Coordinates of C-alpha atoms in Angstrom, one line a residue:
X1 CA -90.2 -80.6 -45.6
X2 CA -93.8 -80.6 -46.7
X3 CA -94.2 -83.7 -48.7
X4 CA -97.1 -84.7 -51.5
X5 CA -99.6 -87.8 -51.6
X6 CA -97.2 -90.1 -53.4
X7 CA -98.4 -93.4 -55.0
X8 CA -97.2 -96.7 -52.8
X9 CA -96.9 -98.5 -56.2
X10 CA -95.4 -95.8 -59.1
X11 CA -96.3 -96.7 -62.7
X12 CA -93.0 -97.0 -65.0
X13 CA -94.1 -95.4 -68.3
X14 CA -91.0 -95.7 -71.0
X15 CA -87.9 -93.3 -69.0
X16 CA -90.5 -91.8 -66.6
X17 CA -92.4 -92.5 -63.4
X18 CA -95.5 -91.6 -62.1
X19 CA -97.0 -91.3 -58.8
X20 CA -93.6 -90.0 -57.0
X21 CA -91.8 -86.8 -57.9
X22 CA -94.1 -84.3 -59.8
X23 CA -93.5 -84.2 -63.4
X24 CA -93.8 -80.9 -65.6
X25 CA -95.2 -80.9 -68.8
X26 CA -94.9 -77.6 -71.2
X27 CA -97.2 -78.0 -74.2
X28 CA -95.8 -77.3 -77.9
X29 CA -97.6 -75.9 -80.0
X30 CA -95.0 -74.7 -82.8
X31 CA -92.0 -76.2 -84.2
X32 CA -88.2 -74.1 -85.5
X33 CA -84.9 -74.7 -85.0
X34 CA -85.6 -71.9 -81.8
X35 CA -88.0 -74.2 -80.4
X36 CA -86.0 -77.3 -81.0
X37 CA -83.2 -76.0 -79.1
X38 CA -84.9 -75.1 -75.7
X39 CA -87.0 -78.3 -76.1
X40 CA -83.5 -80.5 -76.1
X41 CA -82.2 -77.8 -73.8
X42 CA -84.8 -78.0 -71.2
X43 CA -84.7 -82.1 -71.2
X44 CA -81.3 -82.3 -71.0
X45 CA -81.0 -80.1 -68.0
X46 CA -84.4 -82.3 -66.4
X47 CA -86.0 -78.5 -66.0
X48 CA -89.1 -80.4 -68.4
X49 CA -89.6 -84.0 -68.0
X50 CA -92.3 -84.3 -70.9
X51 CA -93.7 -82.0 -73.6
X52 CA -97.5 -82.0 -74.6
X53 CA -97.4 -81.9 -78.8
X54 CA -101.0 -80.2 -79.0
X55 CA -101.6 -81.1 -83.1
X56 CA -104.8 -79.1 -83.1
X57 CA -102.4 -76.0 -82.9
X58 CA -100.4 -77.5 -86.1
X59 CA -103.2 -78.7 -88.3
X60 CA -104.8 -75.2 -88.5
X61 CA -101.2 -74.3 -89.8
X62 CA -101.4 -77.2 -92.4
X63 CA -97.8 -78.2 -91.0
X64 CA -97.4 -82.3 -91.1
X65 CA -97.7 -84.9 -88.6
X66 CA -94.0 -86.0 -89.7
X67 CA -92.6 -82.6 -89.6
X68 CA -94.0 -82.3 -86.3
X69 CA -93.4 -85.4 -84.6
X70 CA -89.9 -87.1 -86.3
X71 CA -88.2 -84.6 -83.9
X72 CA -89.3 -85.9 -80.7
X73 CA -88.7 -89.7 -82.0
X74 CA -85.3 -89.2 -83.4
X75 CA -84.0 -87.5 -80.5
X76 CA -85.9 -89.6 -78.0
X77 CA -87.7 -86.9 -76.2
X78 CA -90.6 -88.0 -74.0
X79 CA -93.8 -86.1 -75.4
X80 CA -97.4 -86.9 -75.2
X81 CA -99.4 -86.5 -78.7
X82 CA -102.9 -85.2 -78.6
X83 CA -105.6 -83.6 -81.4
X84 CA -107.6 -81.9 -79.4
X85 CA -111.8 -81.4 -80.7
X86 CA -113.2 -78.5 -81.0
X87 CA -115.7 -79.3 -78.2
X88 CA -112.6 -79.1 -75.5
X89 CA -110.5 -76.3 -76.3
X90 CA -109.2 -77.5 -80.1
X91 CA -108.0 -75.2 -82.5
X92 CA -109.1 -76.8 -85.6
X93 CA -112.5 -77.8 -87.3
X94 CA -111.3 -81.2 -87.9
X95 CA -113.6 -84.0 -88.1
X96 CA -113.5 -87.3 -85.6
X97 CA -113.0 -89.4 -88.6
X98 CA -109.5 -86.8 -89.5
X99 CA -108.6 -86.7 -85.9
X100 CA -108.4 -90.7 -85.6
X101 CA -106.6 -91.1 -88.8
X102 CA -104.3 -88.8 -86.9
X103 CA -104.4 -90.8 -83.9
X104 CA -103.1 -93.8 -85.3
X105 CA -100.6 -92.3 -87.9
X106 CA -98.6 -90.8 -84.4
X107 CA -98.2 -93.9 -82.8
X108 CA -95.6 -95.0 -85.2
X109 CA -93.8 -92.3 -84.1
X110 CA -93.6 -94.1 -80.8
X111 CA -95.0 -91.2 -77.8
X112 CA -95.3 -91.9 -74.1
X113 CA -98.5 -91.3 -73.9
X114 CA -101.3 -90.2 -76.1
X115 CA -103.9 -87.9 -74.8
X116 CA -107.5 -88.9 -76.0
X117 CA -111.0 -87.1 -74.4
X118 CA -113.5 -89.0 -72.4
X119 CA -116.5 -87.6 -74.8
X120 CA -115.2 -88.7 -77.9
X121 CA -115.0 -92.4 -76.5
X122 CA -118.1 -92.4 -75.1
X123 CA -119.8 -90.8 -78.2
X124 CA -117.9 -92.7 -81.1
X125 CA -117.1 -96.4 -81.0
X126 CA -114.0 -95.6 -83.8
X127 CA -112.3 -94.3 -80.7
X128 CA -112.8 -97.5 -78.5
X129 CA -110.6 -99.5 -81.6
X130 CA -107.9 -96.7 -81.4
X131 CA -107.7 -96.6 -77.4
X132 CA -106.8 -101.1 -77.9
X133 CA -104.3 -99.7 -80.4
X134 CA -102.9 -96.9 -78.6
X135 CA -102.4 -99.6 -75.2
X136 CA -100.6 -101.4 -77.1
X137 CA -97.6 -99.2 -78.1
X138 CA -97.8 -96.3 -75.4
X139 CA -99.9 -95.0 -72.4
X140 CA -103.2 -93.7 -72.3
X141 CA -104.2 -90.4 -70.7
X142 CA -108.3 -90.6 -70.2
X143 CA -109.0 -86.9 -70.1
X144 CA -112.1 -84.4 -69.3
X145 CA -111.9 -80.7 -70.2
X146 CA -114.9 -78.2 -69.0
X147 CA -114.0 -74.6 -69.9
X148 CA -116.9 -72.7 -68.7
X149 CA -117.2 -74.1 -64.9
X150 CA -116.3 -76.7 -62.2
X151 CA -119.0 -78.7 -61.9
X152 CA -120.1 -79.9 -58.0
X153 CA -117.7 -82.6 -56.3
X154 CA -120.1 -85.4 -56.7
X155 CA -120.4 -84.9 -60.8
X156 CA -117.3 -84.6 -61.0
X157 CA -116.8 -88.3 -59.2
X158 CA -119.1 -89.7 -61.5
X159 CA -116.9 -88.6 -64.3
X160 CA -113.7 -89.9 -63.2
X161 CA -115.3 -92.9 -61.8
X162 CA -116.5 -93.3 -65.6
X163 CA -113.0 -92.9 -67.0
X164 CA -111.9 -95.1 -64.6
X165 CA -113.7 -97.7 -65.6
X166 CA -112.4 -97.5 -69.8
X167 CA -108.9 -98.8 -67.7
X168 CA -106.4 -95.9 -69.2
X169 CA -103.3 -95.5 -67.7
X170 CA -103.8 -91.8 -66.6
X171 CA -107.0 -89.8 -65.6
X172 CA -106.9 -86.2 -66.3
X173 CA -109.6 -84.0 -65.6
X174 CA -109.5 -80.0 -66.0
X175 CA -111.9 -77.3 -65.5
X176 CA -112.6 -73.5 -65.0
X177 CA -112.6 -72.1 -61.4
X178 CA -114.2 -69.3 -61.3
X179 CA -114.3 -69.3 -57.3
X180 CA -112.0 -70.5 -54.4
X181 CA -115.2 -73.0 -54.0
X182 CA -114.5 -74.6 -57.4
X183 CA -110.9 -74.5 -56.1
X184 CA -111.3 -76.5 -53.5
X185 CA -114.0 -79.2 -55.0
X186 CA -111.0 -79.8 -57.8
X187 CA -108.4 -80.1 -53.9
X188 CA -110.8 -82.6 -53.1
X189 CA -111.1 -84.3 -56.4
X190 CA -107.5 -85.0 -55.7
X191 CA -107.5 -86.1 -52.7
X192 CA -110.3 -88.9 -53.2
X193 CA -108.9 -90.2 -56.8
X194 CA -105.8 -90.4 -55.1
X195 CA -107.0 -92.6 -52.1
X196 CA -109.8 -94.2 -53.7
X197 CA -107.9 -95.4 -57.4
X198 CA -104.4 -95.5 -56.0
X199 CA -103.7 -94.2 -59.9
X200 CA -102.2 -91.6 -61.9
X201 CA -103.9 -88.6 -62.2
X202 CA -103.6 -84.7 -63.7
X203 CA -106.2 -82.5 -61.7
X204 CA -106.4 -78.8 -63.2
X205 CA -108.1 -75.9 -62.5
X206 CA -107.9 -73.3 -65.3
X207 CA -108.2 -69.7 -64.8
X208 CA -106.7 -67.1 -62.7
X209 CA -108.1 -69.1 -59.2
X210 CA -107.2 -72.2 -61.3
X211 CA -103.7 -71.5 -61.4
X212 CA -103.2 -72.1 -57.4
X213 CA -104.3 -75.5 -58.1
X214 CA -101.6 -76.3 -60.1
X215 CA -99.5 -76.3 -56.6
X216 CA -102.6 -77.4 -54.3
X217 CA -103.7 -80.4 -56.2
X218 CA -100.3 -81.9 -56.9
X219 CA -99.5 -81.8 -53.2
X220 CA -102.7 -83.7 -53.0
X221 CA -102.1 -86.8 -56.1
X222 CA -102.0 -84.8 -59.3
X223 CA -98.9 -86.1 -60.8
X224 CA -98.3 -83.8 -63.9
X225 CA -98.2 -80.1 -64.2
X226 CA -98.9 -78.3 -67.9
X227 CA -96.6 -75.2 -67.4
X228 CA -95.8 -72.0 -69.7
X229 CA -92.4 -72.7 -71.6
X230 CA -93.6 -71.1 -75.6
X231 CA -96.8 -70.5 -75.4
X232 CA -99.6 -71.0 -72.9
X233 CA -102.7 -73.6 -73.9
X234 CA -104.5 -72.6 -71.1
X235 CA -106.0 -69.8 -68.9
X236 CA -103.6 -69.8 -65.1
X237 CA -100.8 -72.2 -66.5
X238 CA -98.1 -71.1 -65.0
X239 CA -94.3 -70.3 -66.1
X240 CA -91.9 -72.8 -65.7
X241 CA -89.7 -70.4 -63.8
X242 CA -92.5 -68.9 -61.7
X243 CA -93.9 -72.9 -60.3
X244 CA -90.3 -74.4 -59.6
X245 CA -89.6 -71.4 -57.7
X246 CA -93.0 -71.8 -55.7
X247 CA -92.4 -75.1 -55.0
X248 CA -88.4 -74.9 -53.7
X249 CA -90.2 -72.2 -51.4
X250 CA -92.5 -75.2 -50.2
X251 CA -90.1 -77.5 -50.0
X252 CA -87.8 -75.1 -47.3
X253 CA -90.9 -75.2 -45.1

């Protein structure tokens, strides 16, 4: 059985765990009764461990953060909240000084972990006071989104050496590949956090290469896969169906 870089010491994070078993996360970025159904379907048969409530899809809809959110906290579904800026792959125009207010009105509605970018810490102190609230009543995912390349292996070291240090809970860093070269500087990106850190990690390529590194990288630390369940949030992400059947293949070997 062909078996994945586990962490020695897994990280406990409300009902889940991570740094053993690969978790999959599908992103949400509407909310009906239709979509409702398969979310509470989907958790209740374990097929989704943790949905991705992308809020940058739902303010460009002018739909509210309670319409959105009271869902996941009244039926206790794991979800991780994030308002993605327009710099890495947002949907709206919203200012930092909106987006924070956002922030900090979703943690009363008590997610797992709350998605935050690496540039908007670094450029904007108001997001260093958020990241002390949001450790205080749920995890923080550190993340790094490049949608026009993979930059070289060293760079992108530096980066998560940099996120590293802000001490988040999870480091996530995602970016185009445009060759099997990018492919395997993001295998090797993997590889290292995971024997260097000894942390959780999401490693991503994007794209139509990108997509084989949803499989490759996981083997190799990556601890969460974004699949396809409504509607994809980015380039290679894979349908749920399509990546559990890849990976009971890999698992016969």
């Amino acid at each position: 059985m062909l078996k994945r870089l586990e962490l020695s010491n897994p990280r406990k994070i409300g009902k889940l765990t991570l740094g053993k078993k690969i978790l999959f996360c599908a992103p949400v970025t509407k909310i009906n009764s239709k979509v409702e159904k398969k979310i509470l379907q989907y958790s209740k048969n374990g097929e989704i461990d943790i949905y991705e409530v992308r809020y940058d899809y739902f303010v460009s809809k002018n739909v509210k953060i309670s319409k959105v959110l009271e869902f996941f906290k009244s039926n206790q579904v794991p979800y991780i909240f994030t308002f993605r800026s327009k710099e890495e792959g947002g949907k709206s125009h919203s200012t930092d000084k909106d987006r924070i207010a956002v922030f900090y009105e979703a943690l009363d509605y008590e997610p797992a972990m709350v998605d935050i970018e690496y540039k908007s810490l670094s450029k904007n102190e108001e997001f260093k006071s958020l990241v002390k609230e949001i450790k205080k009543a749920s995890a923080l995912i550190l993340s790094y989104h490049n949608f026009y390349t993979t930059l070289n292996l060293r760079n992108l070291k530096e980066i998560a050496v940099s996120c590293f240090k802000e001490n988040p809970d999870i480091i996530k860093i995602a970016t185009l590949n445009r060759t099997f070269k990018d492919l395997l500087i993001l295998m090797q990106l993997s590889y290292w956090m995971r024997k260097t850190f000894k942390f959780p990690q999401v490693v991503i390529g994007m794209g139509r290469i990108g997509a084989i590194s949803r499989i490759m990288t996981s083997l190799l630390g990556s601890d969460i896969i974004y699949v396809k369940l409504f509607e994809r949030t980015a380039k290679g992400q894979p349908n749920i169906d399509q990546i559990k059947l890849l990976f009971k293949i890999l698992e016969s070997l």
